């Protein structure tokens, strides 16, 4: 063929001549037969010229042009020309910030959700619910100029089923009105709710308050909707009725977050009352946790850290009428003694039966030491009471000290000296000067006063 697509291909050259001496073709083909054909590979547009020669004549030239087509532009794609990401791609309940990042090639225009942005860049956005972001790119002149849309999805964790306890706070500033009624302020706040409706209340704001007129017993219900599901959260307001302005007895409800905890943990007491004007919370240890006639305290909650088993009592009262609500918590004590303290006794004496058993275990080592000390003490007492005194229960122990002569404490030093000369070596003890003398030995307090003499043979 004389025309090839982009990239080229094979071409078959054919020729016939007459009355010639030689024939040749340029572009590397060279000399050829007078008639023939040759296949050549063509990659670019080229002109082949066949030259025929004969002596005495001018050369004959026969050209043929082969055209190769230009390249066709490729379209751009999200995979080849656009990189678009969102980090993080998954968010916890409630959402958070997400960073969008994009890079492009062979494009002329880039838009993020319909708004023009730079060809490459990033942007941080806050996401509260599942969202799909779309980056749109248009190819430049080196491409077919087509436009592509590249999406990226960000997921927010499902908050789970909604409830009045977790998603709605709905209360009134007064739940018990006198006969004839009065004005009541309703207040509500919501979390994770898409829309609310309170029949009989004008406002539909997710967080708001409104004053309503109540003349009869009335229940207001807040209807909250989220993720296509609707829940109802009611509150009741009572109006006194009957002659003489009397009213029904107050009511109460007391809840505890956990009825069995470990020492050091915290619990929450939550209460609400109706038809009450005063509220009091006490425990069985004599403590008053709350005693109030403030309307804001008729319903509420408090956090407590009990240290032992405790029973809590809520007393809701109105005039002479009252109602009690009770809850209990069991505290598991796991106390380790790290230090002991000593304290001087505050009484002159105390009997063993007055000392409560503490549960303290000495252990084998301390027990052994105790009995060793007790044995030593017993031996010491025996030595003092028996051996040094040489009597047991008033009976003299004969032979306890051989060759020992006892003299009265009144013996004079001169007599002792004479005895020393007569018998040889004499060992004497010094007689305390302040002890009484010339008295029977058994009347002396403390150690006996005596002079001990021993005779040794020279």
C-alpha positions as a Markdown table, in Angstrom:
| # | Residue | x | y | z |
|---|---|---|---|---|
| 1 | Unk | 0.0 | 0.0 | 0.0 |
| 2 | Unk | 1.0 | 3.6 | -0.4 |
| 3 | Unk | -0.6 | 4.6 | 3.0 |
| 4 | Unk | 0.1 | 3.0 | 6.4 |
| 5 | Unk | -1.3 | 3.6 | 9.9 |
| 6 | Unk | 0.7 | 5.0 | 12.8 |
| 7 | Unk | 3.6 | 2.7 | 13.5 |
| 8 | Unk | 4.0 | 1.7 | 9.8 |
| 9 | Unk | 4.3 | -1.8 | 8.3 |
| 10 | Unk | 5.5 | -3.8 | 5.3 |
| 11 | Unk | 5.2 | -2.5 | 1.7 |
| 12 | Unk | 5.7 | -4.5 | -1.6 |
| 13 | Unk | 7.6 | -2.5 | -4.3 |
| 14 | Unk | 7.0 | -3.8 | -7.9 |
| 15 | Unk | 8.7 | -2.5 | -11.2 |
| 16 | Unk | 9.0 | -3.3 | -14.9 |
| 17 | Unk | 11.5 | -1.7 | -17.4 |
| 18 | Unk | 12.6 | -2.1 | -21.1 |
| 19 | Unk | 15.5 | -0.9 | -23.2 |
| 20 | Unk | 17.7 | -0.3 | -20.1 |
| 21 | Unk | 21.2 | -1.2 | -19.1 |
| 22 | Unk | 20.7 | -1.1 | -15.3 |
| 23 | Unk | 18.1 | -0.5 | -12.7 |
| 24 | Unk | 18.4 | 0.6 | -9.0 |
| 25 | Unk | 16.2 | 1.8 | -6.1 |
| 26 | Unk | 17.3 | 4.3 | -3.5 |
| 27 | Unk | 16.9 | 4.3 | 0.4 |
| 28 | Unk | 19.0 | 1.2 | 0.8 |
| 29 | Unk | 17.4 | -1.1 | -1.8 |
| 30 | Unk | 20.2 | -0.8 | -4.4 |
| 31 | Unk | 20.6 | -2.5 | -7.8 |
| 32 | Unk | 17.8 | -4.7 | -8.9 |
| 33 | Unk | 16.7 | -6.7 | -11.9 |
| 34 | Unk | 15.1 | -5.1 | -14.9 |
| 35 | Unk | 11.7 | -6.4 | -13.7 |
| 36 | Unk | 10.9 | -7.6 | -10.2 |
| 37 | Unk | 9.5 | -6.8 | -6.7 |
| 38 | Unk | 10.8 | -6.3 | -3.2 |
| 39 | Unk | 9.2 | -6.1 | 0.3 |
| 40 | Unk | 10.4 | -3.3 | 2.6 |
| 41 | Unk | 9.4 | -2.3 | 6.1 |
| 42 | Unk | 8.3 | 1.3 | 6.5 |
| 43 | Unk | 7.9 | 3.1 | 9.8 |
| 44 | Unk | 7.8 | 6.7 | 8.6 |
| 45 | Unk | 6.6 | 8.5 | 5.5 |
| 46 | Unk | 9.2 | 7.9 | 2.7 |
| 47 | Unk | 9.6 | 8.2 | -1.1 |
| 48 | Unk | 11.3 | 5.4 | -3.0 |
| 49 | Unk | 12.9 | 6.3 | -6.5 |
| 50 | Unk | 13.6 | 3.7 | -9.2 |
| 51 | Unk | 16.4 | 4.8 | -11.6 |
| 52 | Unk | 16.8 | 3.2 | -15.1 |
| 53 | Unk | 20.0 | 3.9 | -17.1 |
| 54 | Unk | 20.9 | 3.3 | -20.9 |
| 55 | Unk | 24.0 | 4.5 | -22.6 |
| 56 | Unk | 23.5 | 7.6 | -24.7 |
| 57 | Unk | 20.3 | 8.4 | -23.0 |
| 58 | Unk | 19.2 | 10.4 | -20.0 |
| 59 | Unk | 18.3 | 8.5 | -16.8 |
| 60 | Unk | 14.7 | 7.6 | -16.2 |
| 61 | Unk | 13.5 | 8.2 | -12.6 |
| 62 | Unk | 10.2 | 6.8 | -11.2 |
| 63 | Unk | 9.2 | 7.8 | -7.6 |
| 64 | Unk | 6.6 | 6.3 | -5.3 |
| 65 | Unk | 5.6 | 7.9 | -1.9 |
| 66 | Unk | 4.4 | 5.8 | 1.1 |
| 67 | Unk | 2.7 | 7.8 | 3.9 |
| 68 | Unk | 2.6 | 6.7 | 7.6 |
| 69 | Unk | -0.2 | 8.0 | 9.8 |
| 70 | Unk | 0.3 | 10.2 | 12.9 |
| 71 | Unk | -0.4 | 8.8 | 16.4 |
| 72 | Unk | -3.9 | 8.9 | 17.8 |
| 73 | Unk | -4.2 | 10.5 | 21.3 |
| 74 | Unk | -5.1 | 8.2 | 24.2 |
| 75 | Unk | -7.9 | 9.1 | 26.7 |
| 76 | Unk | -7.0 | 9.8 | 30.3 |
| 77 | Unk | -8.2 | 7.5 | 33.1 |
| 78 | Unk | -8.4 | 7.5 | 36.9 |
| 79 | Unk | -6.0 | 4.6 | 37.1 |
| 80 | Unk | -3.4 | 6.1 | 34.7 |
| 81 | Unk | -3.7 | 9.9 | 35.1 |
| 82 | Unk | -5.4 | 10.6 | 38.5 |
| 83 | Unk | -4.5 | 9.6 | 42.1 |
| 84 | Unk | -7.2 | 10.5 | 44.7 |
| 85 | Unk | -7.2 | 9.3 | 48.3 |
| 86 | Unk | -8.9 | 10.1 | 51.7 |
| 87 | Unk | -7.1 | 9.4 | 55.0 |
| 88 | Unk | -8.5 | 8.1 | 57.2 |
| 89 | Unk | -11.1 | 6.3 | 55.2 |
| 90 | Unk | -13.0 | 5.0 | 58.2 |
| 91 | Unk | -14.0 | 7.3 | 61.1 |
| 92 | Unk | -15.4 | 6.4 | 64.6 |
| 93 | Unk | -18.8 | 7.3 | 65.8 |
| 94 | Unk | -19.3 | 11.1 | 65.4 |
| 95 | Unk | -16.8 | 11.4 | 62.6 |
| 96 | Unk | -13.7 | 13.6 | 62.5 |
| 97 | Unk | -11.2 | 15.3 | 60.1 |
| 98 | Unk | -10.2 | 13.7 | 56.8 |
| 99 | Unk | -7.3 | 14.7 | 54.5 |
| 100 | Unk | -8.1 | 14.5 | 50.8 |
| 101 | Unk | -5.0 | 14.3 | 48.5 |
| 102 | Unk | -4.8 | 14.2 | 44.7 |
| 103 | Unk | -2.1 | 14.1 | 41.9 |
| 104 | Unk | -2.7 | 14.2 | 38.2 |
| 105 | Unk | -0.9 | 14.0 | 34.8 |
| 106 | Unk | -1.8 | 15.0 | 31.3 |
| 107 | Unk | -4.9 | 17.0 | 32.5 |
| 108 | Unk | -5.8 | 20.6 | 32.1 |
| 109 | Unk | -8.7 | 21.1 | 34.6 |
| 110 | Unk | -9.4 | 19.5 | 38.0 |
| 111 | Unk | -12.5 | 20.0 | 40.2 |
| 112 | Unk | -13.3 | 18.6 | 43.7 |
| 113 | Unk | -17.1 | 18.1 | 44.1 |
| 114 | Unk | -17.6 | 20.7 | 41.4 |
| 115 | Unk | -15.2 | 23.3 | 42.7 |
| 116 | Unk | -12.0 | 24.1 | 40.7 |
| 117 | Unk | -8.8 | 23.2 | 42.5 |
| 118 | Unk | -5.1 | 22.9 | 41.6 |
| 119 | Unk | -3.9 | 20.1 | 39.4 |
| 120 | Unk | -2.3 | 18.5 | 42.4 |
| 121 | Unk | -2.9 | 19.3 | 46.1 |
| 122 | Unk | -4.6 | 18.4 | 49.4 |
| 123 | Unk | -7.5 | 19.6 | 51.5 |
| 124 | Unk | -8.7 | 18.7 | 55.1 |
| 125 | Unk | -12.4 | 18.4 | 55.6 |
| 126 | Unk | -14.6 | 17.5 | 58.7 |
| 127 | Unk | -16.8 | 14.5 | 58.1 |
| 128 | Unk | -19.7 | 13.6 | 60.5 |
| 129 | Unk | -21.4 | 10.9 | 58.4 |
| 130 | Unk | -20.6 | 8.6 | 55.5 |
| 131 | Unk | -19.6 | 10.7 | 52.4 |
| 132 | Unk | -18.3 | 10.1 | 48.9 |
| 133 | Unk | -16.0 | 12.8 | 47.5 |
| 134 | Unk | -15.5 | 13.1 | 43.7 |
| 135 | Unk | -12.5 | 14.5 | 41.8 |
| 136 | Unk | -13.2 | 15.4 | 38.1 |
| 137 | Unk | -10.2 | 15.8 | 35.7 |
| 138 | Unk | -10.2 | 16.9 | 32.0 |
| 139 | Unk | -7.3 | 15.7 | 29.7 |
| 140 | Unk | -4.9 | 18.2 | 28.0 |
| 141 | Unk | -4.0 | 18.6 | 24.3 |
| 142 | Unk | -1.7 | 15.5 | 24.4 |
| 143 | Unk | -4.8 | 13.3 | 25.0 |
| 144 | Unk | -8.2 | 13.0 | 23.6 |
| 145 | Unk | -9.3 | 15.7 | 26.0 |
| 146 | Unk | -11.9 | 13.5 | 27.7 |
| 147 | Unk | -13.1 | 14.0 | 31.3 |
| 148 | Unk | -13.1 | 11.4 | 34.0 |
| 149 | Unk | -14.7 | 11.3 | 37.5 |
| 150 | Unk | -12.7 | 9.6 | 40.3 |
| 151 | Unk | -14.6 | 9.0 | 43.6 |
| 152 | Unk | -13.3 | 8.1 | 47.1 |
| 153 | Unk | -15.6 | 7.0 | 50.0 |
| 154 | Unk | -15.2 | 7.9 | 53.7 |
| 155 | Unk | -17.2 | 5.8 | 56.2 |
| 156 | Unk | -18.3 | 6.8 | 59.7 |
| 157 | Unk | -19.0 | 4.1 | 62.2 |
| 158 | Unk | -22.6 | 3.2 | 62.9 |
| 159 | Unk | -23.5 | 4.6 | 66.4 |
| 160 | Unk | -25.9 | 1.7 | 66.9 |
| 161 | Unk | -29.4 | 1.9 | 68.2 |
| 162 | Unk | -30.5 | 5.2 | 69.7 |
| 163 | Unk | -32.1 | 5.5 | 73.1 |
| 164 | Unk | -33.5 | 8.1 | 75.4 |
| 165 | Unk | -30.7 | 7.3 | 78.0 |
| 166 | Unk | -27.8 | 7.7 | 75.5 |
| 167 | Unk | -29.1 | 10.2 | 73.0 |
| 168 | Unk | -31.8 | 12.4 | 74.6 |
| 169 | Unk | -32.0 | 14.6 | 77.7 |
| 170 | Unk | -35.6 | 15.9 | 78.2 |
| 171 | Unk | -36.7 | 17.5 | 81.5 |
| 172 | Unk | -39.0 | 20.1 | 83.0 |
| 173 | Unk | -38.2 | 22.6 | 85.7 |
| 174 | Unk | -41.3 | 21.5 | 87.7 |
| 175 | Unk | -43.1 | 18.2 | 87.6 |
| 176 | Unk | -45.7 | 18.9 | 90.3 |
| 177 | Unk | -47.9 | 22.0 | 90.0 |
| 178 | Unk | -50.5 | 23.3 | 92.4 |
| 179 | Unk | -54.2 | 23.2 | 91.7 |
| 180 | Unk | -55.0 | 25.3 | 88.6 |
| 181 | Unk | -51.6 | 24.6 | 87.0 |
| 182 | Unk | -48.9 | 27.0 | 85.8 |
| 183 | Unk | -46.0 | 27.6 | 83.5 |
| 184 | Unk | -43.4 | 24.9 | 83.0 |
| 185 | Unk | -40.1 | 25.2 | 81.1 |
| 186 | Unk | -39.2 | 22.2 | 79.0 |
| 187 | Unk | -35.6 | 21.8 | 78.1 |
| 188 | Unk | -34.0 | 19.2 | 75.8 |
| 189 | Unk | -30.6 | 18.3 | 74.3 |
| 190 | Unk | -29.8 | 15.5 | 71.8 |
| 191 | Unk | -26.7 | 13.7 | 70.6 |
| 192 | Unk | -26.6 | 11.8 | 67.3 |
| 193 | Unk | -30.2 | 12.7 | 66.4 |
| 194 | Unk | -31.3 | 13.9 | 63.0 |
| 195 | Unk | -34.7 | 15.4 | 63.9 |
| 196 | Unk | -37.1 | 15.8 | 66.8 |
| 197 | Unk | -40.7 | 16.6 | 67.4 |
| 198 | Unk | -42.6 | 17.3 | 70.6 |
| 199 | Unk | -46.4 | 17.5 | 70.2 |
| 200 | Unk | -47.7 | 20.6 | 71.8 |
| 201 | Unk | -44.3 | 22.4 | 71.5 |
| 202 | Unk | -43.5 | 24.8 | 68.7 |
| 203 | Unk | -39.7 | 24.3 | 68.5 |
| 204 | Unk | -38.2 | 21.5 | 66.5 |
| 205 | Unk | -34.5 | 22.4 | 67.2 |
| 206 | Unk | -32.3 | 19.6 | 68.3 |
| 207 | Unk | -31.3 | 21.5 | 71.4 |
| 208 | Unk | -33.7 | 24.1 | 72.8 |
| 209 | Unk | -36.1 | 25.0 | 75.6 |
| 210 | Unk | -39.7 | 26.4 | 75.6 |
| 211 | Unk | -42.2 | 27.5 | 78.2 |
| 212 | Unk | -45.6 | 25.8 | 78.1 |
| 213 | Unk | -48.8 | 26.3 | 80.1 |
| 214 | Unk | -50.0 | 23.2 | 82.0 |
| 215 | Unk | -53.5 | 23.2 | 83.6 |
| 216 | Unk | -54.1 | 19.5 | 83.9 |
| 217 | Unk | -52.0 | 16.4 | 84.3 |
| 218 | Unk | -50.0 | 16.2 | 81.0 |
| 219 | Unk | -47.4 | 14.0 | 79.4 |
| 220 | Unk | -45.0 | 15.6 | 76.9 |
| 221 | Unk | -43.2 | 13.2 | 74.6 |
| 222 | Unk | -40.1 | 14.0 | 72.6 |
| 223 | Unk | -39.9 | 12.0 | 69.4 |
| 224 | Unk | -36.3 | 11.7 | 68.2 |
| 225 | Unk | -35.3 | 10.3 | 64.8 |
| 226 | Unk | -31.9 | 9.1 | 63.6 |
| 227 | Unk | -30.9 | 6.8 | 60.8 |
| 228 | Unk | -34.6 | 6.2 | 59.9 |
| 229 | Unk | -35.5 | 5.0 | 63.5 |
| 230 | Unk | -37.7 | 7.0 | 65.9 |
| 231 | Unk | -37.8 | 6.7 | 69.7 |
| 232 | Unk | -40.2 | 8.4 | 72.2 |
| 233 | Unk | -39.0 | 10.0 | 75.4 |
| 234 | Unk | -41.8 | 11.1 | 77.7 |
| 235 | Unk | -42.0 | 13.2 | 80.9 |
| 236 | Unk | -45.1 | 13.7 | 83.0 |
| 237 | Unk | -46.2 | 16.8 | 84.8 |
| 238 | Unk | -48.9 | 16.5 | 87.5 |
| 239 | Unk | -51.4 | 19.2 | 88.6 |
| 240 | Unk | -52.9 | 19.0 | 92.0 |
| 241 | Unk | -56.7 | 18.4 | 92.2 |
| 242 | Unk | -59.5 | 17.9 | 94.8 |
| 243 | Unk | -61.0 | 20.2 | 97.4 |
| 244 | Unk | -59.0 | 22.0 | 100.0 |
| 245 | Unk | -55.9 | 22.1 | 97.7 |
| 246 | Unk | -54.8 | 18.6 | 98.6 |
| 247 | Unk | -52.5 | 16.6 | 96.4 |
| 248 | Unk | -51.4 | 13.0 | 96.0 |
| 249 | Unk | -48.3 | 11.6 | 97.7 |
| 250 | Unk | -44.9 | 12.2 | 96.1 |
| 251 | Unk | -43.1 | 9.5 | 94.1 |
| 252 | Unk | -39.5 | 8.7 | 93.7 |
| 253 | Unk | -37.2 | 6.5 | 91.7 |
| 254 | Unk | -33.5 | 5.8 | 92.7 |
| 255 | Unk | -31.1 | 3.9 | 90.5 |
| 256 | Unk | -27.5 | 2.8 | 91.0 |
| 257 | Unk | -25.0 | 2.2 | 88.2 |
| 258 | Unk | -23.6 | -0.9 | 89.8 |
| 259 | Unk | -24.6 | -2.9 | 92.9 |
| 260 | Unk | -21.2 | -4.7 | 93.3 |
| 261 | Unk | -17.9 | -2.9 | 93.0 |
| 262 | Unk | -14.3 | -3.1 | 94.1 |
| 263 | Unk | -12.8 | -0.7 | 96.7 |
| 264 | Unk | -11.8 | 2.5 | 94.9 |
| 265 | Unk | -14.3 | 2.3 | 92.1 |
| 266 | Unk | -17.0 | 5.0 | 91.5 |
| 267 | Unk | -20.7 | 4.5 | 91.2 |
| 268 | Unk | -23.5 | 6.8 | 90.0 |
| 269 | Unk | -26.7 | 7.5 | 91.9 |
| 270 | Unk | -29.5 | 8.7 | 89.6 |
| 271 | Unk | -32.9 | 9.8 | 90.9 |
| 272 | Unk | -36.1 | 11.4 | 89.8 |
| 273 | Unk | -39.2 | 12.4 | 91.7 |
| 274 | Unk | -42.7 | 13.6 | 91.0 |
| 275 | Unk | -45.1 | 15.5 | 93.2 |
| 276 | Unk | -42.2 | 16.3 | 95.6 |
| 277 | Unk | -41.0 | 19.6 | 97.0 |
| 278 | Unk | -38.0 | 18.3 | 99.0 |
| 279 | Unk | -35.5 | 15.6 | 98.4 |
| 280 | Unk | -33.0 | 14.1 | 100.9 |
| 281 | Unk | -30.4 | 11.3 | 100.2 |
| 282 | Unk | -28.7 | 9.6 | 103.1 |
| 283 | Unk | -26.7 | 6.4 | 103.7 |
| 284 | Unk | -26.8 | 3.8 | 106.5 |
| 285 | Unk | -23.6 | 5.2 | 108.0 |
| 286 | Unk | -25.2 | 8.4 | 109.1 |
| 287 | Unk | -24.1 | 10.6 | 106.1 |
| 288 | Unk | -26.3 | 13.1 | 104.4 |
| 289 | Unk | -25.4 | 13.3 | 100.7 |
| 290 | Unk | -28.2 | 15.7 | 99.7 |
| 291 | Unk | -30.8 | 17.7 | 101.5 |
| 292 | Unk | -32.5 | 20.3 | 99.3 |
| 293 | Unk | -35.8 | 21.9 | 98.3 |
| 294 | Unk | -34.3 | 23.3 | 95.1 |
| 295 | Unk | -36.3 | 22.3 | 92.1 |
| 296 | Unk | -33.1 | 21.5 | 90.2 |
| 297 | Unk | -32.3 | 18.8 | 92.8 |
| 298 | Unk | -35.6 | 17.0 | 92.5 |
| 299 | Unk | -34.1 | 15.0 | 89.7 |
| 300 | Unk | -30.4 | 14.5 | 89.1 |
| 301 | Unk | -27.4 | 12.3 | 89.6 |
| 302 | Unk | -24.2 | 12.2 | 91.6 |
| 303 | Unk | -21.0 | 10.2 | 91.6 |
| 304 | Unk | -19.8 | 8.4 | 94.8 |
| 305 | Unk | -16.8 | 6.3 | 95.7 |
| 306 | Unk | -18.0 | 4.1 | 98.7 |
| 307 | Unk | -15.4 | 2.3 | 100.8 |
| 308 | Unk | -17.7 | -0.3 | 102.3 |
| 309 | Unk | -21.1 | -1.9 | 101.9 |
| 310 | Unk | -23.6 | 0.9 | 101.8 |
| 311 | Unk | -27.4 | 1.3 | 101.6 |
| 312 | Unk | -28.6 | 4.7 | 100.1 |
| 313 | Unk | -32.0 | 6.1 | 100.8 |
| 314 | Unk | -33.8 | 8.8 | 98.9 |
| 315 | Unk | -36.7 | 10.5 | 100.7 |
| 316 | Unk | -39.0 | 12.5 | 98.6 |
| 317 | Unk | -41.4 | 14.6 | 100.6 |
| 318 | Unk | -44.2 | 17.1 | 100.1 |
| 319 | Unk | -45.6 | 18.6 | 103.2 |
| 320 | Unk | -46.3 | 15.8 | 105.7 |
| 321 | Unk | -46.2 | 13.1 | 103.0 |
| 322 | Unk | -43.1 | 11.4 | 101.9 |
| 323 | Unk | -41.8 | 8.4 | 99.9 |
| 324 | Unk | -38.6 | 6.4 | 100.4 |
| 325 | Unk | -36.6 | 4.7 | 97.7 |
| 326 | Unk | -33.5 | 2.5 | 98.5 |
| 327 | Unk | -30.6 | 0.9 | 96.7 |
| 328 | Unk | -27.5 | -1.0 | 98.0 |
| 329 | Unk | -24.0 | -1.4 | 96.9 |
| 330 | Unk | -21.6 | -4.2 | 97.9 |
| 331 | Unk | -17.9 | -3.2 | 98.1 |
| 332 | Unk | -15.3 | -5.9 | 97.8 |
| 333 | Unk | -12.3 | -4.8 | 99.9 |
| 334 | Unk | -8.9 | -6.1 | 98.8 |
| 335 | Unk | -6.6 | -4.2 | 101.2 |
| 336 | Unk | -2.9 | -5.0 | 101.7 |
| 337 | Unk | -1.2 | -3.8 | 104.9 |
| 338 | Unk | 2.0 | -2.0 | 103.9 |
| 339 | Unk | 2.8 | -0.2 | 107.1 |
| 340 | Unk | 2.1 | -0.7 | 110.8 |
| 341 | Unk | 1.9 | 2.0 | 113.4 |
| 342 | Unk | 2.5 | 2.0 | 117.1 |
| 343 | Unk | 0.5 | 4.1 | 119.7 |
| 344 | Unk | 0.9 | 4.6 | 123.4 |
| 345 | Unk | -1.9 | 3.1 | 125.4 |
| 346 | Unk | -4.6 | 5.5 | 126.5 |
| 347 | Unk | -5.6 | 3.4 | 129.5 |
| 348 | Unk | -3.7 | 2.2 | 132.6 |
| 349 | Unk | -4.5 | -1.4 | 131.9 |
| 350 | Unk | -6.5 | -3.7 | 129.7 |
| 351 | Unk | -7.3 | -7.4 | 129.9 |
| 352 | Unk | -6.7 | -9.8 | 127.1 |
| 353 | Unk | -10.4 | -10.5 | 126.8 |
| 354 | Unk | -10.9 | -6.9 | 125.9 |
| 355 | Unk | -8.6 | -7.1 | 122.9 |
| 356 | Unk | -10.4 | -8.1 | 119.7 |
| 357 | Unk | -8.9 | -10.7 | 117.4 |
| 358 | Unk | -7.4 | -8.8 | 114.5 |
| 359 | Unk | -6.7 | -11.7 | 112.2 |
| 360 | Unk | -3.0 | -11.0 | 112.1 |
| 361 | Unk | -0.8 | -14.1 | 111.5 |
| 362 | Unk | 2.8 | -13.9 | 112.7 |
| 363 | Unk | 4.1 | -16.6 | 110.6 |
| 364 | Unk | 6.6 | -19.4 | 111.5 |
| 365 | Unk | 9.6 | -17.1 | 111.7 |
| 366 | Unk | 8.1 | -14.6 | 114.1 |
| 367 | Unk | 6.4 | -17.4 | 116.1 |
| 368 | Unk | 9.8 | -19.1 | 116.6 |
| 369 | Unk | 11.4 | -15.8 | 117.7 |
| 370 | Unk | 8.6 | -15.2 | 120.1 |
| 371 | Unk | 8.9 | -18.5 | 121.9 |
| 372 | Unk | 12.7 | -18.2 | 122.0 |
| 373 | Unk | 12.5 | -14.9 | 123.7 |
| 374 | Unk | 9.8 | -16.3 | 126.1 |
| 375 | Unk | 12.2 | -19.2 | 127.0 |
| 376 | Unk | 15.1 | -16.8 | 127.7 |
| 377 | Unk | 12.9 | -14.7 | 129.8 |
| 378 | Unk | 11.7 | -17.7 | 131.8 |
| 379 | Unk | 15.3 | -18.8 | 132.4 |
| 380 | Unk | 16.2 | -15.3 | 133.5 |
| 381 | Unk | 13.3 | -15.2 | 136.0 |
| 382 | Unk | 14.3 | -18.6 | 137.3 |
| 383 | Unk | 17.8 | -17.5 | 137.8 |
| 384 | Unk | 16.8 | -14.4 | 139.7 |
| 385 | Unk | 14.1 | -16.0 | 141.8 |
| 386 | Unk | 15.8 | -19.3 | 142.6 |
| 387 | Unk | 19.5 | -19.5 | 141.9 |
| 388 | Unk | 20.5 | -16.1 | 143.2 |
| 389 | Unk | 18.1 | -16.3 | 146.2 |
| 390 | Unk | 19.0 | -20.0 | 146.8 |
| 391 | Unk | 15.4 | -20.7 | 147.9 |
| 392 | Unk | 12.4 | -22.1 | 146.2 |
| 393 | Unk | 9.0 | -21.3 | 147.8 |
| 394 | Unk | 10.8 | -20.4 | 151.1 |
| 395 | Unk | 12.8 | -23.7 | 151.3 |
| 396 | Unk | 16.6 | -23.4 | 151.3 |
| 397 | Unk | 18.4 | -25.3 | 148.6 |
| 398 | Unk | 21.2 | -27.1 | 150.5 |
| 399 | Unk | 24.5 | -27.4 | 148.6 |
| 400 | Unk | 23.6 | -24.7 | 146.2 |
| 401 | Unk | 27.0 | -23.1 | 147.1 |
| 402 | Unk | 29.6 | -25.3 | 148.6 |
| 403 | Unk | 32.1 | -23.8 | 151.2 |
| 404 | Unk | 30.1 | -20.6 | 151.5 |
| 405 | Unk | 29.5 | -19.0 | 154.9 |
| 406 | Unk | 26.8 | -16.4 | 155.2 |
| 407 | Unk | 27.1 | -13.7 | 157.9 |
| 408 | Unk | 24.6 | -11.1 | 158.9 |
| 409 | Unk | 24.9 | -7.8 | 157.2 |
| 410 | Unk | 25.9 | -6.3 | 160.4 |
| 411 | Unk | 29.2 | -8.1 | 160.6 |
| 412 | Unk | 31.9 | -5.6 | 160.9 |
| 413 | Unk | 34.8 | -5.4 | 158.5 |
| 414 | Unk | 37.3 | -6.2 | 161.2 |
| 415 | Unk | 35.7 | -9.5 | 162.0 |
| 416 | Unk | 35.8 | -10.4 | 158.3 |
| 417 | Unk | 39.5 | -9.4 | 158.2 |
| 418 | Unk | 40.3 | -11.7 | 161.2 |
| 419 | Unk | 38.4 | -14.5 | 159.4 |
| 420 | Unk | 40.5 | -13.9 | 156.4 |
| 421 | Unk | 43.7 | -14.3 | 158.3 |
| 422 | Unk | 42.5 | -17.5 | 159.8 |
| 423 | Unk | 41.2 | -19.2 | 156.7 |
| 424 | Unk | 43.3 | -17.8 | 154.0 |
| 425 | Unk | 41.9 | -16.2 | 150.9 |
| 426 | Unk | 38.6 | -14.4 | 151.4 |
| 427 | Unk | 36.2 | -13.1 | 148.8 |
| 428 | Unk | 33.8 | -10.5 | 149.9 |
| 429 | Unk | 30.9 | -8.7 | 148.4 |
| 430 | Unk | 30.3 | -5.0 | 149.1 |
| 431 | Unk | 27.3 | -4.4 | 151.4 |
| 432 | Unk | 25.1 | -1.5 | 150.2 |
| 433 | Unk | 25.2 | 1.2 | 152.8 |
| 434 | Unk | 21.5 | 2.1 | 152.5 |
| 435 | Unk | 20.1 | -1.4 | 153.2 |
| 436 | Unk | 18.7 | -2.1 | 156.7 |
| 437 | Unk | 20.9 | -4.2 | 159.0 |
| 438 | Unk | 20.3 | -6.5 | 162.0 |
| 439 | Unk | 17.1 | -7.8 | 160.5 |
| 440 | Unk | 16.1 | -11.3 | 159.5 |
| 441 | Unk | 17.1 | -12.3 | 156.0 |
| 442 | Unk | 13.6 | -13.2 | 154.9 |
| 443 | Unk | 12.4 | -9.6 | 155.6 |
| 444 | Unk | 15.0 | -8.0 | 153.3 |
| 445 | Unk | 13.5 | -6.6 | 150.0 |
| 446 | Unk | 15.6 | -7.3 | 146.9 |
| 447 | Unk | 18.7 | -9.4 | 147.0 |
| 448 | Unk | 19.9 | -10.7 | 150.4 |
| 449 | Unk | 22.6 | -8.7 | 152.1 |
| 450 | Unk | 25.4 | -11.1 | 152.8 |
| 451 | Unk | 29.1 | -11.6 | 152.8 |
| 452 | Unk | 30.2 | -14.6 | 150.8 |
| 453 | Unk | 33.5 | -16.2 | 151.8 |
| 454 | Unk | 35.3 | -19.0 | 150.1 |
| 455 | Unk | 38.4 | -20.7 | 151.4 |
| 456 | Unk | 41.1 | -21.9 | 149.1 |
| 457 | Unk | 44.1 | -24.1 | 150.1 |
| 458 | Unk | 47.4 | -22.4 | 149.5 |
